[in-house]
PDB file of C-alpha atoms in Angstrom:
ATOM      1  CA  UNK A  30       3.169 -30.208 -64.581  1.00 39.00           C
ATOM      2  CA  UNK A  31       1.753 -27.035 -65.810  1.00 42.00           C
ATOM      3  CA  UNK A  32       1.385 -25.505 -62.517  1.00 42.00           C
ATOM      4  CA  UNK A  33       4.858 -26.644 -61.560  1.00 45.00           C
ATOM      5  CA  UNK A  34       6.563 -25.309 -64.543  1.00 60.00           C
ATOM      6  CA  UNK A  35       4.862 -22.040 -64.201  1.00 78.00           C
ATOM      7  CA  UNK A  36       6.904 -21.333 -60.961  1.00 85.00           C
ATOM      8  CA  UNK A  37       8.785 -17.945 -60.815  1.00 92.00           C
ATOM      9  CA  UNK A  38      11.647 -16.728 -58.562  1.00 93.00           C
ATOM     10  CA  UNK A  39      11.068 -13.701 -56.726  1.00 93.00           C
ATOM     11  CA  UNK A  40      13.163 -10.725 -58.632  1.00 94.00           C
ATOM     12  CA  UNK A  41      14.470  -9.567 -55.108  1.00 96.00           C
ATOM     13  CA  UNK A  42      15.299 -11.570 -52.046  1.00 96.00           C
ATOM     14  CA  UNK A  43      15.715  -9.356 -49.146  1.00 96.00           C
ATOM     15  CA  UNK A  44      18.556  -9.570 -46.549  1.00 96.00           C
ATOM     16  CA  UNK A  45      15.989 -10.689 -43.945  1.00 97.00           C
ATOM     17  CA  UNK A  46      14.818 -13.314 -46.341  1.00 96.00           C
ATOM     18  CA  UNK A  47      18.267 -14.560 -47.097  1.00 96.00           C
ATOM     19  CA  UNK A  48      19.076 -14.902 -43.353  1.00 96.00           C
ATOM     20  CA  UNK A  49      15.888 -16.909 -43.023  1.00 96.00           C
ATOM     21  CA  UNK A  50      16.684 -19.252 -45.937  1.00 96.00           C
ATOM     22  CA  UNK A  51      20.275 -19.758 -44.407  1.00 96.00           C
ATOM     23  CA  UNK A  52      18.793 -20.713 -40.908  1.00 96.00           C
ATOM     24  CA  UNK A  53      16.099 -22.957 -42.507  1.00 96.00           C
ATOM     25  CA  UNK A  54      18.695 -24.815 -44.505  1.00 96.00           C
ATOM     26  CA  UNK A  55      21.350 -25.052 -41.892  1.00 95.00           C
ATOM     27  CA  UNK A  56      18.617 -26.561 -39.353  1.00 96.00           C
ATOM     28  CA  UNK A  57      17.823 -29.346 -41.758  1.00 96.00           C
ATOM     29  CA  UNK A  58      19.370 -32.688 -40.834  1.00 97.00           C
ATOM     30  CA  UNK A  59      22.393 -33.732 -42.818  1.00 97.00           C
ATOM     31  CA  UNK A  60      22.323 -36.651 -45.305  1.00 97.00           C
ATOM     32  CA  UNK A  61      25.318 -38.803 -45.456  1.00 98.00           C
ATOM     33  CA  UNK A  62      27.279 -38.364 -48.670  1.00 98.00           C
ATOM     34  CA  UNK A  63      30.259 -39.768 -50.534  1.00 98.00           C
ATOM     35  CA  UNK A  64      32.875 -37.457 -52.105  1.00 98.00           C
ATOM     36  CA  UNK A  65      34.890 -38.975 -54.962  1.00 97.00           C
ATOM     37  CA  UNK A  66      36.950 -37.935 -57.805  1.00 98.00           C
ATOM     38  CA  UNK A  67      36.451 -38.763 -61.446  1.00 97.00           C
ATOM     39  CA  UNK A  68      39.698 -38.225 -63.492  1.00 97.00           C
ATOM     40  CA  UNK A  69      39.563 -39.267 -67.099  1.00 97.00           C
ATOM     41  CA  UNK A  70      41.635 -38.463 -70.204  1.00 97.00           C
ATOM     42  CA  UNK A  71      40.221 -37.330 -73.549  1.00 96.00           C
ATOM     43  CA  UNK A  72      42.144 -37.057 -76.760  1.00 96.00           C
ATOM     44  CA  UNK A  73      41.361 -34.177 -79.167  1.00 93.00           C
ATOM     45  CA  UNK A  74      43.470 -32.386 -81.695  1.00 91.00           C
ATOM     46  CA  UNK A  75      45.958 -35.143 -81.403  1.00 93.00           C
ATOM     47  CA  UNK A  76      46.767 -34.150 -77.820  1.00 93.00           C
ATOM     48  CA  UNK A  77      45.799 -35.502 -74.409  1.00 95.00           C
ATOM     49  CA  UNK A  78      43.711 -33.647 -71.692  1.00 95.00           C
ATOM     50  CA  UNK A  79      43.232 -34.855 -68.117  1.00 97.00           C
ATOM     51  CA  UNK A  80      39.779 -33.697 -66.890  1.00 97.00           C
ATOM     52  CA  UNK A  81      39.057 -33.696 -62.916  1.00 97.00           C
ATOM     53  CA  UNK A  82      35.518 -34.012 -61.710  1.00 98.00           C
ATOM     54  CA  UNK A  83      34.637 -34.199 -57.961  1.00 98.00           C
ATOM     55  CA  UNK A  84      31.270 -36.051 -57.474  1.00 98.00           C
ATOM     56  CA  UNK A  85      29.110 -35.563 -54.210  1.00 98.00           C
ATOM     57  CA  UNK A  86      26.171 -37.860 -53.780  1.00 98.00           C
ATOM     58  CA  UNK A  87      24.055 -39.442 -50.993  1.00 98.00           C
ATOM     59  CA  UNK A  88      25.607 -42.748 -49.632  1.00 98.00           C
ATOM     60  CA  UNK A  89      22.073 -44.243 -50.117  1.00 97.00           C
ATOM     61  CA  UNK A  90      21.313 -42.997 -53.865  1.00 94.00           C
ATOM     62  CA  UNK A  91      17.642 -43.713 -53.096  1.00 94.00           C
ATOM     63  CA  UNK A  92      17.669 -40.478 -51.307  1.00 95.00           C
ATOM     64  CA  UNK A  93      18.433 -38.470 -54.653  1.00 96.00           C
ATOM     65  CA  UNK A  94      14.975 -36.889 -55.151  1.00 95.00           C
ATOM     66  CA  UNK A  95      13.230 -36.984 -58.236  1.00 94.00           C
ATOM     67  CA  UNK A  96      12.144 -33.737 -60.202  1.00 92.00           C
ATOM     68  CA  UNK A  97       8.670 -32.953 -61.528  1.00 92.00           C
ATOM     69  CA  UNK A  98       9.575 -34.904 -64.600  1.00 91.00           C
ATOM     70  CA  UNK A  99      10.049 -38.003 -62.785  1.00 93.00           C
ATOM     71  CA  UNK A 100      13.927 -38.131 -63.288  1.00 93.00           C
ATOM     72  CA  UNK A 101      16.500 -38.142 -60.474  1.00 94.00           C
ATOM     73  CA  UNK A 102      17.854 -34.593 -60.010  1.00 94.00           C
ATOM     74  CA  UNK A 103      21.415 -34.054 -60.700  1.00 95.00           C
ATOM     75  CA  UNK A 104      23.648 -30.675 -60.853  1.00 96.00           C
ATOM     76  CA  UNK A 105      26.561 -29.907 -62.882  1.00 96.00           C
ATOM     77  CA  UNK A 106      28.824 -27.259 -61.385  1.00 96.00           C
ATOM     78  CA  UNK A 107      31.561 -25.291 -63.120  1.00 94.00           C
ATOM     79  CA  UNK A 108      33.537 -22.677 -61.137  1.00 92.00           C
ATOM     80  CA  UNK A 109      34.432 -19.213 -62.399  1.00 85.00           C
ATOM     81  CA  UNK A 110      37.316 -16.731 -62.070  1.00 81.00           C
ATOM     82  CA  UNK A 111      40.822 -18.207 -61.757  1.00 85.00           C
ATOM     83  CA  UNK A 112      39.900 -20.992 -59.256  1.00 90.00           C
ATOM     84  CA  UNK A 113      38.979 -24.708 -59.608  1.00 94.00           C
ATOM     85  CA  UNK A 114      36.207 -26.966 -58.096  1.00 95.00           C
ATOM     86  CA  UNK A 115      37.046 -26.028 -54.531  1.00 94.00           C
ATOM     87  CA  UNK A 116      35.496 -22.457 -54.881  1.00 92.00           C
ATOM     88  CA  UNK A 117      32.151 -24.107 -55.400  1.00 94.00           C
ATOM     89  CA  UNK A 118      32.531 -26.857 -52.738  1.00 96.00           C
ATOM     90  CA  UNK A 119      30.570 -24.401 -50.747  1.00 94.00           C
ATOM     91  CA  UNK A 120      27.464 -24.779 -52.810  1.00 95.00           C
ATOM     92  CA  UNK A 121      28.146 -28.474 -53.935  1.00 97.00           C
ATOM     93  CA  UNK A 122      27.841 -29.869 -50.194  1.00 97.00           C
ATOM     94  CA  UNK A 123      24.516 -28.363 -49.105  1.00 97.00           C
ATOM     95  CA  UNK A 124      23.055 -29.327 -52.590  1.00 97.00           C
ATOM     96  CA  UNK A 125      23.964 -32.789 -51.699  1.00 97.00           C
ATOM     97  CA  UNK A 126      24.050 -32.821 -47.882  1.00 97.00           C
ATOM     98  CA  UNK A 127      20.831 -31.093 -47.351  1.00 97.00           C
ATOM     99  CA  UNK A 128      18.663 -31.876 -50.425  1.00 97.00           C
ATOM    100  CA  UNK A 129      20.156 -35.031 -51.476  1.00 97.00           C
ATOM    101  CA  UNK A 130      21.058 -33.903 -55.110  1.00 97.00           C
ATOM    102  CA  UNK A 131      24.048 -35.663 -56.922  1.00 98.00           C
ATOM    103  CA  UNK A 132      26.609 -33.092 -57.894  1.00 98.00           C
ATOM    104  CA  UNK A 133      29.355 -33.364 -60.371  1.00 98.00           C
ATOM    105  CA  UNK A 134      31.772 -30.366 -60.131  1.00 98.00           C
ATOM    106  CA  UNK A 135      34.156 -30.104 -62.906  1.00 97.00           C
ATOM    107  CA  UNK A 136      37.449 -28.169 -63.091  1.00 96.00           C
ATOM    108  CA  UNK A 137      38.540 -26.228 -66.229  1.00 94.00           C
ATOM    109  CA  UNK A 138      41.227 -28.330 -68.203  1.00 94.00           C
ATOM    110  CA  UNK A 139      44.706 -27.494 -66.906  1.00 93.00           C
ATOM    111  CA  UNK A 140      43.631 -26.285 -63.409  1.00 93.00           C
ATOM    112  CA  UNK A 141      43.067 -29.530 -61.442  1.00 96.00           C
ATOM    113  CA  UNK A 142      46.138 -30.098 -59.694  1.00 96.00           C
ATOM    114  CA  UNK A 143      46.864 -33.707 -60.393  1.00 96.00           C
ATOM    115  CA  UNK A 144      50.283 -33.945 -58.458  1.00 96.00           C
ATOM    116  CA  UNK A 145      49.224 -33.869 -54.973  1.00 95.00           C
ATOM    117  CA  UNK A 146      46.324 -35.646 -53.330  1.00 95.00           C
ATOM    118  CA  UNK A 147      45.154 -32.314 -51.809  1.00 96.00           C
ATOM    119  CA  UNK A 148      44.772 -30.902 -54.994  1.00 96.00           C
ATOM    120  CA  UNK A 149      46.070 -27.526 -53.661  1.00 94.00           C
ATOM    121  CA  UNK A 150      48.710 -25.794 -55.921  1.00 92.00           C
ATOM    122  CA  UNK A 151      51.991 -25.431 -54.277  1.00 90.00           C
ATOM    123  CA  UNK A 152      54.089 -22.035 -53.963  1.00 86.00           C
ATOM    124  CA  UNK A 153      52.947 -18.938 -55.565  1.00 84.00           C
ATOM    125  CA  UNK A 154      51.660 -17.962 -59.128  1.00 82.00           C
ATOM    126  CA  UNK A 155      55.114 -16.107 -59.651  1.00 80.00           C
ATOM    127  CA  UNK A 156      58.511 -17.300 -58.519  1.00 79.00           C
ATOM    128  CA  UNK A 157      61.886 -15.368 -58.216  1.00 82.00           C
ATOM    129  CA  UNK A 158      63.667 -17.469 -60.880  1.00 81.00           C
ATOM    130  CA  UNK A 159      61.316 -15.767 -63.405  1.00 77.00           C
ATOM    131  CA  UNK A 160      59.089 -18.920 -63.943  1.00 80.00           C
ATOM    132  CA  UNK A 161      55.284 -18.791 -63.459  1.00 81.00           C
ATOM    133  CA  UNK A 162      52.335 -21.106 -62.587  1.00 86.00           C
ATOM    134  CA  UNK A 163      51.196 -22.758 -65.971  1.00 87.00           C
ATOM    135  CA  UNK A 164      48.199 -25.141 -66.820  1.00 90.00           C
ATOM    136  CA  UNK A 165      48.831 -28.809 -66.080  1.00 93.00           C
ATOM    137  CA  UNK A 166      47.097 -30.234 -69.173  1.00 94.00           C
ATOM    138  CA  UNK A 167      47.873 -33.793 -68.274  1.00 95.00           C
ATOM    139  CA  UNK A 168      49.542 -35.284 -65.276  1.00 94.00           C
ATOM    140  CA  UNK A 169      52.562 -36.088 -67.267  1.00 92.00           C
ATOM    141  CA  UNK A 170      52.700 -32.662 -69.107  1.00 87.00           C
ATOM    142  CA  UNK A 171      54.713 -29.843 -67.643  1.00 87.00           C
ATOM    143  CA  UNK A 172      55.372 -26.434 -69.118  1.00 85.00           C
ATOM    144  CA  UNK A 173      58.833 -25.247 -68.464  1.00 83.00           C
ATOM    145  CA  UNK A 174      59.965 -21.648 -68.381  1.00 81.00           C
ATOM    146  CA  UNK A 175      61.943 -22.017 -71.710  1.00 82.00           C
ATOM    147  CA  UNK A 176      58.603 -22.694 -73.350  1.00 81.00           C
ATOM    148  CA  UNK A 177      56.939 -19.112 -72.433  1.00 74.00           C
ATOM    149  CA  UNK A 178      57.474 -15.535 -71.915  1.00 75.00           C
ATOM    150  CA  UNK A 179      55.860 -13.433 -69.309  1.00 69.00           C
ATOM    151  CA  UNK A 180      54.105 -10.272 -70.669  1.00 69.00           C
ATOM    152  CA  UNK A 181      52.837  -7.506 -68.714  1.00 66.00           C
ATOM    153  CA  UNK A 182      49.528  -5.873 -69.915  1.00 64.00           C
ATOM    154  CA  UNK A 183      48.853  -2.179 -68.703  1.00 66.00           C
ATOM    155  CA  UNK A 184      46.404  -1.287 -71.446  1.00 62.00           C
ATOM    156  CA  UNK A 185      43.492  -1.398 -68.817  1.00 57.00           C
ATOM    157  CA  UNK A 186      45.313   0.518 -66.157  1.00 57.00           C
ATOM    158  CA  UNK A 187      42.899   3.326 -66.402  1.00 59.00           C
ATOM    159  CA  UNK A 188      39.902   0.911 -65.640  1.00 55.00           C
ATOM    160  CA  UNK A 189      41.611  -1.374 -63.149  1.00 47.00           C
ATOM    161  CA  UNK A 190      45.062   0.531 -62.110  1.00 49.00           C
ATOM    162  CA  UNK A 191      47.684  -1.430 -60.187  1.00 42.00           C
ATOM    163  CA  UNK A 192      46.367  -3.459 -57.326  1.00 40.00           C
ATOM    164  CA  UNK A 193      48.310  -3.470 -54.241  1.00 36.00           C
ATOM    165  CA  UNK A 194      47.020  -5.641 -51.338  1.00 35.00           C
ATOM    166  CA  UNK A 195      48.068  -4.274 -47.925  1.00 38.00           C
ATOM    167  CA  UNK A 196      45.493  -6.202 -45.760  1.00 40.00           C
ATOM    168  CA  UNK A 197      44.700  -9.198 -47.512  1.00 78.00           C
ATOM    169  CA  UNK A 198      47.726 -11.376 -47.041  1.00 52.00           C
ATOM    170  CA  UNK A 199      45.872 -13.878 -44.799  1.00 59.00           C
ATOM    171  CA  UNK A 200      43.294 -14.580 -47.551  1.00 62.00           C
ATOM    172  CA  UNK A 201      45.910 -14.848 -50.017  1.00 63.00           C
ATOM    173  CA  UNK A 202      47.857 -17.530 -48.327  1.00 68.00           C
ATOM    174  CA  UNK A 203      44.466 -19.594 -48.955  1.00 71.00           C
ATOM    175  CA  UNK A 204      43.732 -18.096 -52.285  1.00 75.00           C
ATOM    176  CA  UNK A 205      47.038 -19.042 -53.765  1.00 77.00           C
ATOM    177  CA  UNK A 206      46.365 -22.537 -53.461  1.00 79.00           C
ATOM    178  CA  UNK A 207      43.809 -22.323 -56.075  1.00 76.00           C
ATOM    179  CA  UNK A 208      45.054 -22.103 -59.916  1.00 79.00           C
ATOM    180  CA  UNK A 209      44.872 -18.387 -60.171  1.00 77.00           C
ATOM    181  CA  UNK A 210      45.325 -18.320 -63.995  1.00 72.00           C
ATOM    182  CA  UNK A 211      43.097 -18.436 -66.850  1.00 74.00           C
ATOM    183  CA  UNK A 212      43.358 -20.355 -70.279  1.00 76.00           C
ATOM    184  CA  UNK A 213      39.817 -20.272 -71.669  1.00 80.00           C
ATOM    185  CA  UNK A 214      39.034 -16.445 -71.586  1.00 74.00           C
ATOM    186  CA  UNK A 215      38.600 -16.201 -75.441  1.00 73.00           C
ATOM    187  CA  UNK A 216      35.750 -18.777 -75.280  1.00 79.00           C
ATOM    188  CA  UNK A 217      34.017 -16.981 -72.244  1.00 77.00           C
ATOM    189  CA  UNK A 218      34.318 -13.484 -73.595  1.00 77.00           C
ATOM    190  CA  UNK A 219      33.354 -14.276 -77.224  1.00 80.00           C
ATOM    191  CA  UNK A 220      36.767 -13.360 -78.539  1.00 87.00           C
ATOM    192  CA  UNK A 221      35.929 -14.402 -82.197  1.00 90.00           C
ATOM    193  CA  UNK A 222      39.587 -13.145 -83.657  1.00 91.00           C
ATOM    194  CA  UNK A 223      41.141 -15.129 -80.925  1.00 90.00           C
ATOM    195  CA  UNK A 224      39.137 -18.334 -81.554  1.00 93.00           C
ATOM    196  CA  UNK A 225      39.664 -18.058 -85.302  1.00 94.00           C
ATOM    197  CA  UNK A 226      43.575 -17.788 -84.849  1.00 93.00           C
ATOM    198  CA  UNK A 227      43.516 -20.598 -82.478  1.00 93.00           C
ATOM    199  CA  UNK A 228      41.466 -22.816 -84.839  1.00 95.00           C
ATOM    200  CA  UNK A 229      43.908 -21.925 -87.576  1.00 96.00           C
ATOM    201  CA  UNK A 230      46.929 -22.555 -85.539  1.00 94.00           C
ATOM    202  CA  UNK A 231      45.641 -25.951 -84.629  1.00 95.00           C
ATOM    203  CA  UNK A 232      44.631 -26.678 -88.196  1.00 96.00           C
ATOM    204  CA  UNK A 233      48.175 -25.795 -89.267  1.00 96.00           C
ATOM    205  CA  UNK A 234      49.743 -28.158 -86.650  1.00 95.00           C
ATOM    206  CA  UNK A 235      47.479 -31.034 -87.776  1.00 95.00           C
ATOM    207  CA  UNK A 236      48.185 -30.233 -91.432  1.00 96.00           C
ATOM    208  CA  UNK A 237      44.406 -29.904 -92.260  1.00 96.00           C
ATOM    209  CA  UNK A 238      43.106 -29.094 -95.821  1.00 97.00           C
ATOM    210  CA  UNK A 239      41.508 -25.732 -96.486  1.00 97.00           C
ATOM    211  CA  UNK A 240      38.100 -27.143 -96.199  1.00 97.00           C
ATOM    212  CA  UNK A 241      38.785 -29.035 -92.948  1.00 97.00           C
ATOM    213  CA  UNK A 242      40.547 -25.904 -91.743  1.00 97.00           C
ATOM    214  CA  UNK A 243      37.378 -23.787 -92.340  1.00 97.00           C
ATOM    215  CA  UNK A 244      35.117 -26.284 -90.737  1.00 96.00           C
ATOM    216  CA  UNK A 245      37.433 -26.156 -87.592  1.00 96.00           C
ATOM    217  CA  UNK A 246      37.138 -22.373 -87.623  1.00 96.00           C
ATOM    218  CA  UNK A 247      33.448 -22.535 -87.592  1.00 95.00           C
ATOM    219  CA  UNK A 248      33.531 -25.062 -84.822  1.00 93.00           C
ATOM    220  CA  UNK A 249      35.462 -22.838 -82.860  1.00 93.00           C
ATOM    221  CA  UNK A 250      33.270 -19.909 -83.417  1.00 92.00           C
ATOM    222  CA  UNK A 251      30.243 -22.005 -82.728  1.00 91.00           C
ATOM    223  CA  UNK A 252      31.480 -22.596 -79.033  1.00 89.00           C
ATOM    224  CA  UNK A 253      30.144 -19.105 -78.114  1.00 87.00           C
ATOM    225  CA  UNK A 254      26.820 -19.562 -79.924  1.00 88.00           C
ATOM    226  CA  UNK A 255      23.684 -21.708 -79.351  1.00 91.00           C
ATOM    227  CA  UNK A 256      23.323 -25.110 -81.097  1.00 89.00           C
ATOM    228  CA  UNK A 257      21.662 -25.165 -84.335  1.00 86.00           C
ATOM    229  CA  UNK A 258      20.408 -27.667 -86.955  1.00 85.00           C
ATOM    230  CA  UNK A 259      18.486 -30.781 -86.814  1.00 88.00           C
ATOM    231  CA  UNK A 260      18.308 -32.503 -83.478  1.00 89.00           C
ATOM    232  CA  UNK A 261      19.952 -29.547 -81.595  1.00 90.00           C
ATOM    233  CA  UNK A 262      18.964 -29.038 -78.146  1.00 91.00           C
ATOM    234  CA  UNK A 263      17.865 -25.301 -77.331  1.00 92.00           C
ATOM    235  CA  UNK A 264      19.621 -23.414 -74.691  1.00 92.00           C
ATOM    236  CA  UNK A 265      17.898 -24.314 -71.089  1.00 92.00           C
ATOM    237  CA  UNK A 266      16.219 -21.851 -68.992  1.00 94.00           C
ATOM    238  CA  UNK A 267      18.587 -19.483 -67.333  1.00 94.00           C
ATOM    239  CA  UNK A 268      18.549 -18.499 -63.720  1.00 95.00           C
ATOM    240  CA  UNK A 269      21.138 -15.891 -62.442  1.00 94.00           C
ATOM    241  CA  UNK A 270      21.527 -15.057 -58.895  1.00 94.00           C
ATOM    242  CA  UNK A 271      23.450 -11.959 -57.857  1.00 94.00           C
ATOM    243  CA  UNK A 272      24.871 -10.821 -54.439  1.00 94.00           C
ATOM    244  CA  UNK A 273      23.908  -7.110 -54.057  1.00 94.00           C
ATOM    245  CA  UNK A 274      27.558  -6.173 -53.249  1.00 93.00           C
ATOM    246  CA  UNK A 275      28.904  -8.204 -56.227  1.00 92.00           C
ATOM    247  CA  UNK A 276      30.842  -5.851 -58.378  1.00 88.00           C
ATOM    248  CA  UNK A 277      31.910  -8.293 -60.960  1.00 86.00           C
ATOM    249  CA  UNK A 278      28.885 -10.156 -62.296  1.00 87.00           C
ATOM    250  CA  UNK A 279      26.435  -7.683 -61.551  1.00 89.00           C
ATOM    251  CA  UNK A 280      22.600  -7.575 -61.839  1.00 89.00           C
ATOM    252  CA  UNK A 281      22.959  -4.651 -64.429  1.00 90.00           C
ATOM    253  CA  UNK A 282      25.064  -6.773 -66.493  1.00 89.00           C
ATOM    254  CA  UNK A 283      22.530  -9.581 -66.482  1.00 90.00           C
ATOM    255  CA  UNK A 284      19.766  -7.144 -67.365  1.00 90.00           C
ATOM    256  CA  UNK A 285      21.821  -5.818 -70.296  1.00 90.00           C
ATOM    257  CA  UNK A 286      22.358  -9.344 -71.604  1.00 91.00           C
ATOM    258  CA  UNK A 287      18.628  -9.964 -71.802  1.00 94.00           C
ATOM    259  CA  UNK A 288      18.660  -8.726 -75.361  1.00 94.00           C
ATOM    260  CA  UNK A 289      21.468 -11.064 -76.306  1.00 91.00           C
ATOM    261  CA  UNK A 290      19.401 -13.916 -74.891  1.00 94.00           C
ATOM    262  CA  UNK A 291      16.426 -12.906 -76.767  1.00 95.00           C
ATOM    263  CA  UNK A 292      18.496 -13.117 -80.163  1.00 93.00           C
ATOM    264  CA  UNK A 293      19.126 -16.879 -79.622  1.00 92.00           C
ATOM    265  CA  UNK A 294      17.018 -19.197 -81.780  1.00 90.00           C
ATOM    266  CA  UNK A 295      15.014 -20.358 -79.802  1.00 91.00           C
ATOM    267  CA  UNK A 296      15.218 -17.689 -76.958  1.00 93.00           C
ATOM    268  CA  UNK A 297      15.431 -19.291 -73.553  1.00 94.00           C
ATOM    269  CA  UNK A 298      13.728 -18.205 -70.542  1.00 94.00           C
ATOM    270  CA  UNK A 299      15.977 -15.762 -68.517  1.00 95.00           C
ATOM    271  CA  UNK A 300      15.449 -14.551 -64.859  1.00 95.00           C
ATOM    272  CA  UNK A 301      17.897 -12.245 -62.752  1.00 95.00           C
ATOM    273  CA  UNK A 302      17.528 -12.310 -59.021  1.00 95.00           C
ATOM    274  CA  UNK A 303      19.033  -9.721 -56.587  1.00 95.00           C
ATOM    275  CA  UNK A 304      20.173 -11.248 -53.462  1.00 95.00           C
ATOM    276  CA  UNK A 305      19.945  -8.758 -50.536  1.00 95.00           C
ATOM    277  CA  UNK A 306      23.558  -9.230 -49.401  1.00 95.00           C
ATOM    278  CA  UNK A 307      26.748 -11.053 -50.590  1.00 93.00           C
ATOM    279  CA  UNK A 308      29.681 -10.468 -52.822  1.00 92.00           C
ATOM    280  CA  UNK A 309      30.960 -12.222 -55.941  1.00 90.00           C
ATOM    281  CA  UNK A 310      32.462 -15.130 -54.112  1.00 89.00           C
ATOM    282  CA  UNK A 311      29.416 -16.787 -52.514  1.00 91.00           C
ATOM    283  CA  UNK A 312      31.477 -18.374 -49.577  1.00 90.00           C
ATOM    284  CA  UNK A 313      32.647 -15.033 -48.288  1.00 90.00           C
ATOM    285  CA  UNK A 314      31.514 -15.022 -44.768  1.00 90.00           C
ATOM    286  CA  UNK A 315      30.009 -12.345 -42.511  1.00 90.00           C
ATOM    287  CA  UNK A 316      28.841 -12.657 -38.910  1.00 92.00           C
ATOM    288  CA  UNK A 317      25.273 -13.537 -39.709  1.00 94.00           C
ATOM    289  CA  UNK A 318      26.112 -15.704 -42.680  1.00 94.00           C
ATOM    290  CA  UNK A 319      29.071 -18.148 -41.686  1.00 93.00           C
ATOM    291  CA  UNK A 320      28.847 -19.984 -44.909  1.00 91.00           C
ATOM    292  CA  UNK A 321      28.214 -16.863 -47.027  1.00 93.00           C
ATOM    293  CA  UNK A 322      25.355 -16.707 -49.358  1.00 95.00           C
ATOM    294  CA  UNK A 323      26.239 -20.353 -50.594  1.00 95.00           C
ATOM    295  CA  UNK A 324      23.395 -21.925 -48.346  1.00 95.00           C
ATOM    296  CA  UNK A 325      20.568 -19.611 -49.613  1.00 95.00           C
ATOM    297  CA  UNK A 326      21.612 -19.953 -53.140  1.00 95.00           C
ATOM    298  CA  UNK A 327      21.519 -23.820 -52.743  1.00 96.00           C
ATOM    299  CA  UNK A 328      18.051 -23.411 -51.373  1.00 96.00           C
ATOM    300  CA  UNK A 329      16.856 -21.026 -54.341  1.00 96.00           C
ATOM    301  CA  UNK A 330      18.585 -23.611 -56.888  1.00 95.00           C
ATOM    302  CA  UNK A 331      16.618 -26.557 -54.987  1.00 95.00           C
ATOM    303  CA  UNK A 332      13.296 -24.589 -55.460  1.00 94.00           C
ATOM    304  CA  UNK A 333      13.774 -23.902 -59.020  1.00 95.00           C
ATOM    305  CA  UNK A 334      14.676 -27.425 -59.766  1.00 93.00           C
ATOM    306  CA  UNK A 335      11.815 -29.127 -57.847  1.00 92.00           C
ATOM    307  CA  UNK A 336       9.420 -26.693 -59.166  1.00 92.00           C
ATOM    308  CA  UNK A 337      10.031 -27.112 -62.906  1.00 92.00           C
ATOM    309  CA  UNK A 338      11.793 -24.004 -63.641  1.00 94.00           C
ATOM    310  CA  UNK A 339      14.493 -25.614 -65.774  1.00 92.00           C
ATOM    311  CA  UNK A 340      12.004 -27.875 -67.641  1.00 88.00           C
ATOM    312  CA  UNK A 341      11.680 -26.939 -71.403  1.00 76.00           C
TER     313      UNK A 341
END
C-alpha cells in the first residue's frame, strides 16, 4: 500500500507519449457495457428538482476492477462549461469499455433535457420571438418568456470583445444541441455576494426566522469551502490535466491555485499535469487523435486510481 500510494504522475506528458497512450488504449479489447439513465427528483427549499445521471458499467459487474484499497473502482463525472453529460461521454466510455470502471455522469440541474429521449435540446439558444433557452428544473416546470428579461452585458468587452463566428457553423449545429446556458456560476466562481443574496432571497420566500436565515447564508457560503467540523471528510487528492493548447483552464491557472489549496484545512495533495497536445474540449479531434485527448486522459486517470493516488 505504501509503495502504491507514493505513485506520482509525470508533470509533463509529451505529444509523442500522448499518441502512444492513445494507441495503447484503442488497441485494448472492448468490454461490453450497459448505459442507462438514473433520473430522480429531490425536494429542497420547498421546490422540486429533477436530476439526470447517466451510468456506464460493464455488463458483467465482476469485471469492475478493485483499487489498491480492495474496493471496486467507480468514477463520478461532472461536465463543465455550458454543456451536459454528453460532453464527457468521450471520457466515460473508455473508462468503462477499456478499463471496466463504473461511471456515473451527472448533468447540472436544469440542463438535462427531460422532454426528448435523445436528450438533445431543440432549436437555438435565442429565438426570433424574443424568448431564450431556460433551465428545465423539472420535467413539468417551464419558464415562459413573461417570467424573465434578456440583459446584454458588455462590461467585459475589453477582455473578450464581441465574438462573431464565420467558419464554425457546422460545429455549432452540433453544439447547440447542448444546453449552452449556466445557472451555477456563483458557486463555481466563489461569488460570495451573489451566494448571500440568493440565500436571503430563499429565506424570505420560505419566511425563515433571522436565526435560520443566518444559518442558510452560512450554508450557501460554505458551498465554496472545504467541509469542517467533527467527522468532516477532507478534500481528496486533486489531479488536474491540461491540454497544452487549452486557453481556458490553463496550467498557469492551476499553478496559481496551489496557494489556495495550501490554505485548506487539511491541505490536499494537488498535482497539475501538462499534456503535450489538446484544447479545452478533450473530444476535439485531430488527424492523429481521432478521439481527441480523451482516451489518453482516461488512461492517466486509470493509472492514478489503480496506483492509489486518490487514497488519503
